[in-house]
Coordinates of C-alpha atoms and ligand atoms in Angstrom, one line a residue:
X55 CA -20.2 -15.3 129.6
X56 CA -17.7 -14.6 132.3
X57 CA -16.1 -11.1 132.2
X58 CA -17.3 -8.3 130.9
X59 CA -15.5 -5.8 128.6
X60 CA -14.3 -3.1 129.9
X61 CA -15.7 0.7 128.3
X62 CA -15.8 -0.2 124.9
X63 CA -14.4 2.9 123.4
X64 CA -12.0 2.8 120.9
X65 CA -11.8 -0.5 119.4
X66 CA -9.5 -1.8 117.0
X67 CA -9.5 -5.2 116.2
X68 CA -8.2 -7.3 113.3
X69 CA -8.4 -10.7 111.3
X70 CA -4.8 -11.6 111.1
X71 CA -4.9 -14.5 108.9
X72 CA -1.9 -16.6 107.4
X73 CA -2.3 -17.3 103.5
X74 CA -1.1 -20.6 103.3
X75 CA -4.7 -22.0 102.2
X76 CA -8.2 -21.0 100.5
X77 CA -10.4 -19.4 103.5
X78 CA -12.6 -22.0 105.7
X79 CA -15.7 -21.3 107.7
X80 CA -13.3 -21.1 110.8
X81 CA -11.4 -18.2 109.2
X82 CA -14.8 -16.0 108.4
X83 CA -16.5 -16.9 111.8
X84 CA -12.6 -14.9 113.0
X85 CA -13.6 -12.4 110.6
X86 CA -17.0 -11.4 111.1
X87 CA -16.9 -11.2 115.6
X88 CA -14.4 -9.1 115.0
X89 CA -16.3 -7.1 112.2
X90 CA -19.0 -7.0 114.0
X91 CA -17.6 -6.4 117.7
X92 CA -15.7 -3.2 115.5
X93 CA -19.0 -1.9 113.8
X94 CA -21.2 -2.4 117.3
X95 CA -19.1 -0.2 119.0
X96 CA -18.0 2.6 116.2
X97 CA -14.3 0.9 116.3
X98 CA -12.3 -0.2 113.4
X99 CA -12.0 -3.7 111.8
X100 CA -8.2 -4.4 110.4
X101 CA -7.0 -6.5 108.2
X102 CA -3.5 -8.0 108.9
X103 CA -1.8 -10.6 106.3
X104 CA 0.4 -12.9 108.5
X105 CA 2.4 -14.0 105.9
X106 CA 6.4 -14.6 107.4
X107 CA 6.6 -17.9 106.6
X108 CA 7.6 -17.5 102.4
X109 CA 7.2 -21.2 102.3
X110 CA 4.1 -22.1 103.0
X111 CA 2.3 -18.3 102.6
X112 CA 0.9 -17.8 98.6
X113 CA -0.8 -14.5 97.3
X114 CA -2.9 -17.0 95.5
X115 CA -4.2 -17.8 99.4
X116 CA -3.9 -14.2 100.1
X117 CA -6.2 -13.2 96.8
X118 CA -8.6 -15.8 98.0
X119 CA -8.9 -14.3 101.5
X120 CA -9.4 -10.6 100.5
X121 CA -11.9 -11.9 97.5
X122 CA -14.3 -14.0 99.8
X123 CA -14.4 -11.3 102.7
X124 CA -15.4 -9.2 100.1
X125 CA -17.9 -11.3 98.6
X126 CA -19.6 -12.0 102.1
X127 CA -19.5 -8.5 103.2
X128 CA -16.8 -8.3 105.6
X129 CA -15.4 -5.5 104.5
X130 CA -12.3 -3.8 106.3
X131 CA -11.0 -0.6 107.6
X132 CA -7.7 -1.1 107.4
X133 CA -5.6 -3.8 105.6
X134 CA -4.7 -4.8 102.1
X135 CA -6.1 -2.6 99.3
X136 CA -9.9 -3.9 98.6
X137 CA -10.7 -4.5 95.0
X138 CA -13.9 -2.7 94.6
X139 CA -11.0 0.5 95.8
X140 CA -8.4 -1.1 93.4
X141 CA -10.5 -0.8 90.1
X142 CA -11.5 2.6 90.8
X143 CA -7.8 4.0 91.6
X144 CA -7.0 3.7 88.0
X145 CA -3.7 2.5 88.2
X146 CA -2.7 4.7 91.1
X147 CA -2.6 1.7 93.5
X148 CA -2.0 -1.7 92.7
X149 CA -1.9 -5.1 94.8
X150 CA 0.5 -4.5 97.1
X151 CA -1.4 -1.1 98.4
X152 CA -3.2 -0.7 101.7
X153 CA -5.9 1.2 103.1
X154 CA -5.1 2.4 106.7
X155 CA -2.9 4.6 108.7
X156 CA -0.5 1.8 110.3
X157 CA 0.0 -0.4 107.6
X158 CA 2.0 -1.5 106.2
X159 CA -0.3 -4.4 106.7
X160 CA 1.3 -7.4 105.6
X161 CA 3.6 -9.1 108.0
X162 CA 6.2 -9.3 104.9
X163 CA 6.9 -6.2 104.4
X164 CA 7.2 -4.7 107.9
X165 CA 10.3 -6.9 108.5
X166 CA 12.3 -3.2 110.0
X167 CA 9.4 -3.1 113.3
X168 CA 10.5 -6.2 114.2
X169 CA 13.9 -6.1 113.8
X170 CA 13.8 -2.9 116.1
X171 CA 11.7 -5.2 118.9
X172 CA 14.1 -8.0 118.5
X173 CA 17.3 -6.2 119.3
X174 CA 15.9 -4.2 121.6
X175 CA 15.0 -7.9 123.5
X176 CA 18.4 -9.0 122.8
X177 CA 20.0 -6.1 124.4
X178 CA 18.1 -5.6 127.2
X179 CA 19.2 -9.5 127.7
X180 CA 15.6 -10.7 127.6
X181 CA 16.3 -12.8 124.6
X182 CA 19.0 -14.5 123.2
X183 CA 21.0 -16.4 120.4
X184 CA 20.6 -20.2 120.7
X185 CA 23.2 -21.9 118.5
X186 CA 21.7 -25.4 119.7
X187 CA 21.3 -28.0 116.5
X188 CA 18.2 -29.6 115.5
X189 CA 19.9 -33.0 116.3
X190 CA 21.3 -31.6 119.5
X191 CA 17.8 -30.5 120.3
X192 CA 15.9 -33.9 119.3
X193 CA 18.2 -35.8 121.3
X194 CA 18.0 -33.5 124.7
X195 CA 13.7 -33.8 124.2
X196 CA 14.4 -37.1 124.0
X197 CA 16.2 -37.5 127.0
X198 CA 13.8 -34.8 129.0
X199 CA 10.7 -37.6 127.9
X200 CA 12.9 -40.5 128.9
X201 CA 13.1 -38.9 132.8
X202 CA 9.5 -38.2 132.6
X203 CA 9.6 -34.3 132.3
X204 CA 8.1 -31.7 130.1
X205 CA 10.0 -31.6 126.3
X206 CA 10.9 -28.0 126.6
X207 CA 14.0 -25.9 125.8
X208 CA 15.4 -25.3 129.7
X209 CA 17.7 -22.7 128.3
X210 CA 21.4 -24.2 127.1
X211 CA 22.1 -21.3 125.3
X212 CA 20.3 -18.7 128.0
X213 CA 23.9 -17.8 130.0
X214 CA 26.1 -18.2 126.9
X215 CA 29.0 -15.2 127.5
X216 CA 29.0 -12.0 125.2
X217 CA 32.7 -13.4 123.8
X218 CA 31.2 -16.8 123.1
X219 CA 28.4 -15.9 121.3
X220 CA 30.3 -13.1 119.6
X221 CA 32.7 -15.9 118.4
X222 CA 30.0 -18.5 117.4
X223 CA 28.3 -15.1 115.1
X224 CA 31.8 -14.6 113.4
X225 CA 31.8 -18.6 112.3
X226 CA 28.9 -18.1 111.3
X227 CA 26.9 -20.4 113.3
X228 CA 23.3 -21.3 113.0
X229 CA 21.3 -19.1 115.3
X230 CA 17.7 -18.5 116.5
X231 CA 16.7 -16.2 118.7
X232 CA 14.9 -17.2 121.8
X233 CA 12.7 -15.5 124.6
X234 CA 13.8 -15.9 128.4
X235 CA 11.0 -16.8 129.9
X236 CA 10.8 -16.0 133.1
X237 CA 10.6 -19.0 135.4
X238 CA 8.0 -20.1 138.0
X239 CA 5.4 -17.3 137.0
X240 CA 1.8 -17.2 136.6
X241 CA 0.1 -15.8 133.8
X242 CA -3.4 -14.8 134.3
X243 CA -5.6 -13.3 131.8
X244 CA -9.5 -13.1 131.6
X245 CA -11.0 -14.0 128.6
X246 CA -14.3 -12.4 127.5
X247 CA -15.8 -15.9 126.7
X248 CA -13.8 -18.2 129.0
X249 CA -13.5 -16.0 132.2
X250 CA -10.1 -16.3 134.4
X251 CA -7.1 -18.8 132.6
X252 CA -3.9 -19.4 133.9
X253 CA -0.8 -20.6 132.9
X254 CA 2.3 -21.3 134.6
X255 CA 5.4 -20.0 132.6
X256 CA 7.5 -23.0 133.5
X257 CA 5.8 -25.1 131.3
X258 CA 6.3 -22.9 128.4
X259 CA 10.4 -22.9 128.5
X260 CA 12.4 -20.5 126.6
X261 CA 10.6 -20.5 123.1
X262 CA 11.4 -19.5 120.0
X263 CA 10.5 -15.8 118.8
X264 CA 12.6 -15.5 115.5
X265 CA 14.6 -17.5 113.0
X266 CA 16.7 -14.6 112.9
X267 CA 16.4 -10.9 113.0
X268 CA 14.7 -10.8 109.7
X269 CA 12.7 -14.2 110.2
X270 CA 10.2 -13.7 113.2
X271 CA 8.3 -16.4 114.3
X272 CA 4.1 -16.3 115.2
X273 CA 4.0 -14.8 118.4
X274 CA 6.5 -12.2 118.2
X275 CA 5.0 -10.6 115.3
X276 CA 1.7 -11.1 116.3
X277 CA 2.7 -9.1 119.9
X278 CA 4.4 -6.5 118.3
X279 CA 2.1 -6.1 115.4
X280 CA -0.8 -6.0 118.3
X281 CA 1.1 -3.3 119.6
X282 CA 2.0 -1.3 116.5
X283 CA -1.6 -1.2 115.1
X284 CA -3.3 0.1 118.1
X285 CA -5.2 -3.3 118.6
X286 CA -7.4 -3.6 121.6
X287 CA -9.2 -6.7 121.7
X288 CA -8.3 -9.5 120.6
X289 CA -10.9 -12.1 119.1
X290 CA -9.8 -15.1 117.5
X291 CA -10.1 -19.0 117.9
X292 CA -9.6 -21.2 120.8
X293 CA -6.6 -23.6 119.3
X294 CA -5.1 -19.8 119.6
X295 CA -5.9 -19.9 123.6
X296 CA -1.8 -21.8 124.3
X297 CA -0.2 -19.0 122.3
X298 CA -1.8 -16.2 124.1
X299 CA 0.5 -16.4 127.5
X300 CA 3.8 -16.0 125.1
X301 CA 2.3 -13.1 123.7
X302 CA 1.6 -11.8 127.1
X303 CA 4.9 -12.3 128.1
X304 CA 6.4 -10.2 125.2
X305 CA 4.2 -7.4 126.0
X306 CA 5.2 -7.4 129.3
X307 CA 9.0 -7.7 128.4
X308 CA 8.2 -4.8 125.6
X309 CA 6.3 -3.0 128.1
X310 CA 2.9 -2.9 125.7
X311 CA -0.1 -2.6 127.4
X312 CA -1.9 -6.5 127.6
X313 CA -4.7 -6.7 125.5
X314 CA -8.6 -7.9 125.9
X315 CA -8.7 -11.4 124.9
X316 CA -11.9 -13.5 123.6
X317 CA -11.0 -17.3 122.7
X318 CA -14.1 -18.4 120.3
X319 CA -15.1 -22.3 120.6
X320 CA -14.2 -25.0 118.5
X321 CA -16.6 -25.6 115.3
X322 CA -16.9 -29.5 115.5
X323 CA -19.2 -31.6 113.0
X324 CA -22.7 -33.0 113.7
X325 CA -20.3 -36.2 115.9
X326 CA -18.6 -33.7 117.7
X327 CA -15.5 -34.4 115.8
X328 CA -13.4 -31.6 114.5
X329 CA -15.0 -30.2 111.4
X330 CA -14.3 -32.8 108.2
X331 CA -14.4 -32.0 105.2
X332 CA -17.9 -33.2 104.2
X333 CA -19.2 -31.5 107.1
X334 CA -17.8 -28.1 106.7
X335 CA -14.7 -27.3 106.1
X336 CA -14.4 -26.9 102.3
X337 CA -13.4 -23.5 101.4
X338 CA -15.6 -20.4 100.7
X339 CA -15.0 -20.4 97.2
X340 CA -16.2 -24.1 97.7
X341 CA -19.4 -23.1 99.3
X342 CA -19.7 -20.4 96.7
X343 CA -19.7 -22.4 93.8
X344 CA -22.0 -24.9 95.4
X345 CA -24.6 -22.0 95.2
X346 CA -24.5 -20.6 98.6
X347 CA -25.4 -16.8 99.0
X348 CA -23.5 -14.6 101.2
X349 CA -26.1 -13.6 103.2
X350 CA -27.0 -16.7 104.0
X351 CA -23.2 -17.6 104.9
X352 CA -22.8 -15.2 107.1
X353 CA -26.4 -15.5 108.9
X354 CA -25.2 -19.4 109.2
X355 CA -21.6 -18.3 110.5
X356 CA -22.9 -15.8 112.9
X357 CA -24.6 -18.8 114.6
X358 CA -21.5 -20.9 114.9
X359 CA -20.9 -19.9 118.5
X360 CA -23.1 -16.9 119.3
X361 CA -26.5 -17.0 120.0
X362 CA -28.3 -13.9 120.7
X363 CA -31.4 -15.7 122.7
X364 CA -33.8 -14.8 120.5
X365 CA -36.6 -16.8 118.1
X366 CA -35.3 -15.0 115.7
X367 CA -33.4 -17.0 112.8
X368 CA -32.7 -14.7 109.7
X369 CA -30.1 -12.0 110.3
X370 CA -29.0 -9.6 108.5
X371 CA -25.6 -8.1 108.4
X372 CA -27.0 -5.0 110.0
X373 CA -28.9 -6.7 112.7
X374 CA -26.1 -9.2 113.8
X375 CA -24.2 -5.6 114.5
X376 CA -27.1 -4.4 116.3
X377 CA -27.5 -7.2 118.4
X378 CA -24.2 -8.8 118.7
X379 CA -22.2 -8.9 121.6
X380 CA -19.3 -11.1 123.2
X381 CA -21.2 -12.1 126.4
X382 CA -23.6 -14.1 124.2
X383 CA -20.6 -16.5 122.8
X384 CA -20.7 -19.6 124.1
X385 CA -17.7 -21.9 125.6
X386 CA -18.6 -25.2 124.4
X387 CA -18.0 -26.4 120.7
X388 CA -20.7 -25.0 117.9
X389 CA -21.8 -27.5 115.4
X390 CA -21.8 -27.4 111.7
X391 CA -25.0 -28.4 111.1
X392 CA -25.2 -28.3 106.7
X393 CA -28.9 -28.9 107.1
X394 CA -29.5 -25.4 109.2
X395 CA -27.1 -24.1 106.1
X396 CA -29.2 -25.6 103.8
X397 CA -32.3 -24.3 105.1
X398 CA -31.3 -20.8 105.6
X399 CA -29.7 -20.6 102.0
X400 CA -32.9 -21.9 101.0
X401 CA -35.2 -18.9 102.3
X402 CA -32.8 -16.0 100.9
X403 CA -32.8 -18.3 97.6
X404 CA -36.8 -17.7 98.0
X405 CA -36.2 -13.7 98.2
X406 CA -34.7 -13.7 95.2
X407 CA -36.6 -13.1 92.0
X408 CA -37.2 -15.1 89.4
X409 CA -35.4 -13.5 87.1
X410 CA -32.1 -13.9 89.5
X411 CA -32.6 -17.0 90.5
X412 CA -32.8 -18.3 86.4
X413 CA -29.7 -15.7 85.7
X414 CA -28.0 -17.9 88.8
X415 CA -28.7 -21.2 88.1
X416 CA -28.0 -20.9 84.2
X417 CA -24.2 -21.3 85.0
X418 CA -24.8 -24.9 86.7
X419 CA -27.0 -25.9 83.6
X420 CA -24.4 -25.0 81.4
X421 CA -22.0 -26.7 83.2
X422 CA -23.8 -29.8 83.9
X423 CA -23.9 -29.7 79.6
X424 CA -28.1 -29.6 79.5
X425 CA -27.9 -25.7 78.4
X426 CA -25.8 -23.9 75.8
X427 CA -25.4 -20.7 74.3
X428 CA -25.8 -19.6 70.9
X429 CA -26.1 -16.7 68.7
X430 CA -28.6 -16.2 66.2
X431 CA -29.9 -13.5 64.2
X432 CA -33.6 -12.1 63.7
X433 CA -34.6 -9.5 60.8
X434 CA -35.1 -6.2 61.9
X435 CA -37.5 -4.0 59.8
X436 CA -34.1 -3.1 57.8
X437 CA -30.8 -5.3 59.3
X438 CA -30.1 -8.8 60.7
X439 CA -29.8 -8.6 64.6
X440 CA -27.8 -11.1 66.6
X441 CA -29.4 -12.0 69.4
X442 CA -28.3 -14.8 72.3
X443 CA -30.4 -17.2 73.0
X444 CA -29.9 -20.8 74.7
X445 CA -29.8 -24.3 73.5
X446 CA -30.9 -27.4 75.0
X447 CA -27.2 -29.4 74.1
X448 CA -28.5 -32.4 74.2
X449 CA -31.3 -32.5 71.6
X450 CA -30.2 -29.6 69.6
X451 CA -34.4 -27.9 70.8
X452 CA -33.8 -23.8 70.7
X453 CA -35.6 -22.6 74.3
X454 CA -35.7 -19.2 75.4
X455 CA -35.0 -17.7 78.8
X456 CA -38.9 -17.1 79.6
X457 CA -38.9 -20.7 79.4
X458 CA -35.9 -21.4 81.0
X459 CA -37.4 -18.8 83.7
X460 CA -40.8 -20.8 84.2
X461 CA -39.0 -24.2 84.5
X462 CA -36.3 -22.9 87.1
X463 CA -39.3 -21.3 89.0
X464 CA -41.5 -24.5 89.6
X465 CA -38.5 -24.9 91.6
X466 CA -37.8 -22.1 93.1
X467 CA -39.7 -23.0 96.7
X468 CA -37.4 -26.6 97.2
X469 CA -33.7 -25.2 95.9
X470 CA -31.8 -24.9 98.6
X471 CA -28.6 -24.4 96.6
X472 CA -28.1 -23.3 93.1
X473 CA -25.9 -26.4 92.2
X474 CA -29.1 -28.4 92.7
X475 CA -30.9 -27.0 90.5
X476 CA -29.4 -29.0 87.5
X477 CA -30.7 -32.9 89.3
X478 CA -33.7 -31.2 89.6
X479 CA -34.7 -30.1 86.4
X480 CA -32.4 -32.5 83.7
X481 CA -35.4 -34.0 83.2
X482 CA -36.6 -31.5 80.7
X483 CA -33.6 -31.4 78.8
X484 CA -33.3 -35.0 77.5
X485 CA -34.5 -37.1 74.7
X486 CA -35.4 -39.7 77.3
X487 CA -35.7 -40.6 81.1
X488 CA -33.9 -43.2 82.5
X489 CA -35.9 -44.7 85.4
X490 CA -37.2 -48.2 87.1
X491 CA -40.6 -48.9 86.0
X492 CA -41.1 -49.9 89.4
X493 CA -41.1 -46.0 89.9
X494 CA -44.4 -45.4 88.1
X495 CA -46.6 -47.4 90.6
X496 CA -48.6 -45.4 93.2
X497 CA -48.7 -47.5 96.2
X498 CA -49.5 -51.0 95.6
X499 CA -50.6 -50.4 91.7
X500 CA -50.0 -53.4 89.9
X501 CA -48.9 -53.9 85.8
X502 CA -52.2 -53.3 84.7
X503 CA -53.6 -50.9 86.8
X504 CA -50.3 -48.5 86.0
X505 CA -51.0 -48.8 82.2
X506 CA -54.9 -48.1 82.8
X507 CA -53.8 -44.9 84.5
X508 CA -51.1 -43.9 81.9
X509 CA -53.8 -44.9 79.1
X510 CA -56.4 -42.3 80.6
X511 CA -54.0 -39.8 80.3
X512 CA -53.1 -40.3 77.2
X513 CA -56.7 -40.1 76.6
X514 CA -57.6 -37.1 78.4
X515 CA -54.0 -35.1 77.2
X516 CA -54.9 -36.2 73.7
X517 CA -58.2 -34.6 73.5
X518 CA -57.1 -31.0 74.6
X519 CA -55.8 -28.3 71.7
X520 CA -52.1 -27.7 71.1
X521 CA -53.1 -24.0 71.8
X522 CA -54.8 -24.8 74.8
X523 CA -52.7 -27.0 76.1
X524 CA -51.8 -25.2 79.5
X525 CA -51.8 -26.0 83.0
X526 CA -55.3 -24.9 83.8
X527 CA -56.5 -26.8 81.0
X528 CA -54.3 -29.8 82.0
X529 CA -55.7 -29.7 85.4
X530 CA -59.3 -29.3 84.9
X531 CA -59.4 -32.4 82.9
X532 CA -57.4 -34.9 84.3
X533 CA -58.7 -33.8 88.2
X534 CA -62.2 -34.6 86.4
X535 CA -61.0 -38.0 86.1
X536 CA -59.3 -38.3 89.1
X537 CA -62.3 -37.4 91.5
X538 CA -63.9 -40.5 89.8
X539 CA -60.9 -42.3 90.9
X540 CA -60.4 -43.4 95.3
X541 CA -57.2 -41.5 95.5
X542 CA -55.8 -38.9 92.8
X543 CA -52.4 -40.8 93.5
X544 CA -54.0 -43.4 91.0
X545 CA -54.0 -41.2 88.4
X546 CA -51.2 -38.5 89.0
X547 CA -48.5 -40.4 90.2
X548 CA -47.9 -42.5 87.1
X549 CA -47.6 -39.1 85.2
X550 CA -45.5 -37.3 87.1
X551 CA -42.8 -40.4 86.8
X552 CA -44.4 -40.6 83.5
X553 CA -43.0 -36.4 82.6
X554 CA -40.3 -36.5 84.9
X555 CA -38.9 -40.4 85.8
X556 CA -38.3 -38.9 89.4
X557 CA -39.7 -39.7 92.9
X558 CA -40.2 -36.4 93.8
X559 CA -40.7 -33.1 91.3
X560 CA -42.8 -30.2 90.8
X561 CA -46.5 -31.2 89.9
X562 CA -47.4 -33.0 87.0
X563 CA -49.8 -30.3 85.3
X564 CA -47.4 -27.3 85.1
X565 CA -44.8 -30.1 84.1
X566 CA -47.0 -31.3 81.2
X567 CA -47.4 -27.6 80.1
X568 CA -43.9 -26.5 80.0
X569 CA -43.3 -29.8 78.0
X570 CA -45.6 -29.8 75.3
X571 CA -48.6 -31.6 74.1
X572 CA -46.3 -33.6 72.0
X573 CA -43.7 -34.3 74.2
X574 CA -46.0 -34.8 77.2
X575 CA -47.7 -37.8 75.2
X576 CA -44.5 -39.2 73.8
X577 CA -43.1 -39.7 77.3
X578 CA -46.3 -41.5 78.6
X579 CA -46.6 -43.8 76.1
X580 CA -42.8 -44.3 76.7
X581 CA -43.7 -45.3 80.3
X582 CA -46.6 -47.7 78.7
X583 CA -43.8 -49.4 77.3
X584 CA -41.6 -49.8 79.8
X585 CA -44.3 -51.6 81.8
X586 CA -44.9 -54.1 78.8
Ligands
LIG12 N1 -2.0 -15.9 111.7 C1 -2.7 -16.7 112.6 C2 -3.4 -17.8 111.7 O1 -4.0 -17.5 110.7 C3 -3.8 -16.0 113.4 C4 -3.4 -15.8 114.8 C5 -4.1 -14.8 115.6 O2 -5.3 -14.4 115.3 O3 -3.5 -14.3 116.5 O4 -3.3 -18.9 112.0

């Protein structure tokens, strides 16, 4: 809300995640400000794998990244060769390609930049080789906390002589290399969201910028890397905001120009918590095979933390870039609210087809072991033709996919999520339901009354045609009953369970249709049973 940008020309920005884990909302609410800060302004979005620890970084985390940007939509400029570029190269690049003029643009493989910056700090004696242990180092924080003073490295190593340290490199001594930081300064920097912060270099002490020439840490690459690819804004979260003023200090002591910062707020869960599992923080490959659609994702994401002021809920891709724009971030936390996720995923599932929504929901009915696959053949005027077609597992019954279509559609208005699809709809899928008779009573319905219902059905359902048997049908004749009746709950509710064994469901006459005359009858007198 503070500050505002300065001429927005010429904007480079990038998502510079580590891949030492699956992407999190967190990670794509990163991804898509900067996307969208880049495309709102004709600038370009980059790409930029952070991946210098080998320990803890995995391409499996890195294939994950590049695989769910490109699934939402986020696509980048610069960075890591996409896939959809990949498959049409035909061999001529491969996995460890890039797209981009400064790449390359994983932190791995540019191991020679640094090595140039980190000399060039040695030299110019604004960093040096600490040979302090871990032990020696544990036991001096100690000591530092025991007098009541700030745990930081106050510089052992900072005034070693050239001989010395020349003598500890020929034994072969344990080294890092850290940064002099200069003492008693202020660092000031005006964040796009946050306005004016300032920190006080003293309390940073002389920290670590590489394990050794080859091994930079965090910062250091992140500065230089800044640096190297052009980057002008920087736009990432606010656990990031206590790195920023050792980053600004490289700069300065590499004489790069500082950068535009904008610190995003914290995503916390509906208690104000950090985000938790349950609430939010599973993966995108998580939230994608929940049923989740992209658009929906990033419409949801977008909100974490930006709010354009508008009644306006559904957003596009296109018109988050139209109308996006930093002053409208907020500063205090955004909460994960699932049921705003919900709801959102719910209306794009809604714009969907039929036809897509069936073709993505069949994957979860499979799953869940209510649907199968099978081949079978049908005669041809002159051959045999195989042809798929689907199987309900569990009683052997062939259906086909116009059925499968209709029943996924009486249910296409309440999914939220594809996953949910399979709770929803079991019920036509089984031999028989598994429910508390209790269920079947409308109200205050007792024994008898229940059975009187389920009886007139029965009745009613019996008398109408196999062929004819269709919702109309259905409807006309048992609403002629229940108009006779104080409430159609009398009459209707002890069905639905009846068809269904549910609380809630789609209503009873398209049920009843899709089931079947027979199948209809044989699960109310079922219920009839259960009551007796
Ligand atoms: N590589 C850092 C991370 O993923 C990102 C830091 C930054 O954006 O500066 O945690």
């Amino acid at each position: 809300m503070s500050a505002s940008p300065k001429p927005l020309k010429n904007i480079r920005v990038r998502f510079a995640p580590s891949p030492t884990g699956p992407l999190h909302m967190g990670g794509v609410r990163t991804a898509l400000f900067n996307y969208l800060f880049a495309k709102k302004y004709g600038g370009r979005f980059i790409l930029r794998i952070e991946d210098t620890d080998p320990q803890r970084s995995k391409k499996e985390w890195e294939n994950d990244l590049l695989k769910s940007l490109e699934w939402l939509g986020i696509l980048w400029d610069e960075g890591p060769c996409p896939s959809f570029i990949l498959e049409k190269s035909r061999g001529i690049a491969d996995s460890s390609s890039y797209i981009g003029d400064y790449g390359p643009y994983r932190q791995s493989e540019r191991k020679e930049v640094y090595v140039k910056y980190l000399k060039r700090l040695v030299e110019e004696e604004k960093a040096y080789y600490c040979f302090c242990s871990k032990e020696e180092l544990e036991a001096y924080k100690e000591y530092l906390m025991s007098i009541g003073q700030p745990p930081i490295y106050q510089g052992r190593c900072r005034n070693l002589s050239k001989e010395k340290v020349n003598a500890y490199l020929r034994q072969k001594r344990p080294f890092v290399i850290r940064f002099k930081t200069p003492s008693a300064q202020k660092i000031i920097f005006e964040d796009l969201v946050r306005g004016k912060i300032e920190f006080d270099s003293s309390l940073l002490g002389d920290f670590v910028i590489a394990k050794d020439f080859y091994t930079p840490l965090y910062n250091f690459s992140c500065a230089v890397d800044d640096f190297e690819m052009g980057i002008s804004h920087i736009i990432r979260g606010e656990e990031y905001i206590s790195n920023t003023p050792k980053q600004i200090l490289l700069q300065k002591a590499l004489s790069f120009p500082q950068l535009e910062y904008a610190h995003l707020p914290l995503i916390l869960g509906p208690d104000r918590k950090k985000l938790s599992k349950r609430h939010g923080a599973a993966s995108i490959s998580d939230w994608r095979n929940k049923g989740y659609l992209p658009k929906a994702l990033i419409n949801f994401i977008a909100f974490l933390g930006w709010n354009p002021g508008t009644e306006k809920e559904t957003y596009s891709l296109s018109e988050l870039i139209e109308d996006f724009s930093i002053e409208k971030i907020q500063k205090g936390g955004a909460i994960f609210d699932i049921n705003k996720l919900d709801w959102l995923n719910g209306i794009y599932v809604r714009k969907k087809s039929a036809d897509q929504v069936t073709q993505m929901c069949l994957p979860y009915l499979e799953n869940a072991g209510l649907l199968g696959k099978t081949e079978k053949t049908i005669k041809s005027e002159e051959e045999l033709l195989p042809v798929s077609c689907f199987l309900i597992t569990k009683t052997g019954e062939e259906v086909s996919q116009d059925k499968i279509e209709k029943i996924i559609s009486l249910y296409q208005e309440r999914l939220r999520k594809f996953s949910d699809i399979t709770s929803l709809i079991d019920f036509f899928f089984v031999e028989s339901l598994e429910y508390e008779k209790g269920l079947l009573k409308w109200k205050n319905m007792s024994d008898r009354d229940t059975i009187k219902s389920l009886d007139k059905c029965y009745k009613i359902l019996s008398k109408i045609k196999e062929q004819e048997f269709n919702k109309e049908s259905i409807e006309k004749s048992l609403l002629k009953q229940a108009e006779k009746m104080q409430n159609r709950g009398y009459l209707l509710w002890p069905l639905r369970v009846a068809l269904t064994g549910k609380q809630a469901s789609a209503g009873p006459f398209e049920i009843a249709e899709i089931l079947g005359k027979e199948k209809t009858l044989k699960r109310i007198k079922k219920a009839k049973e259960k009551i007796k």
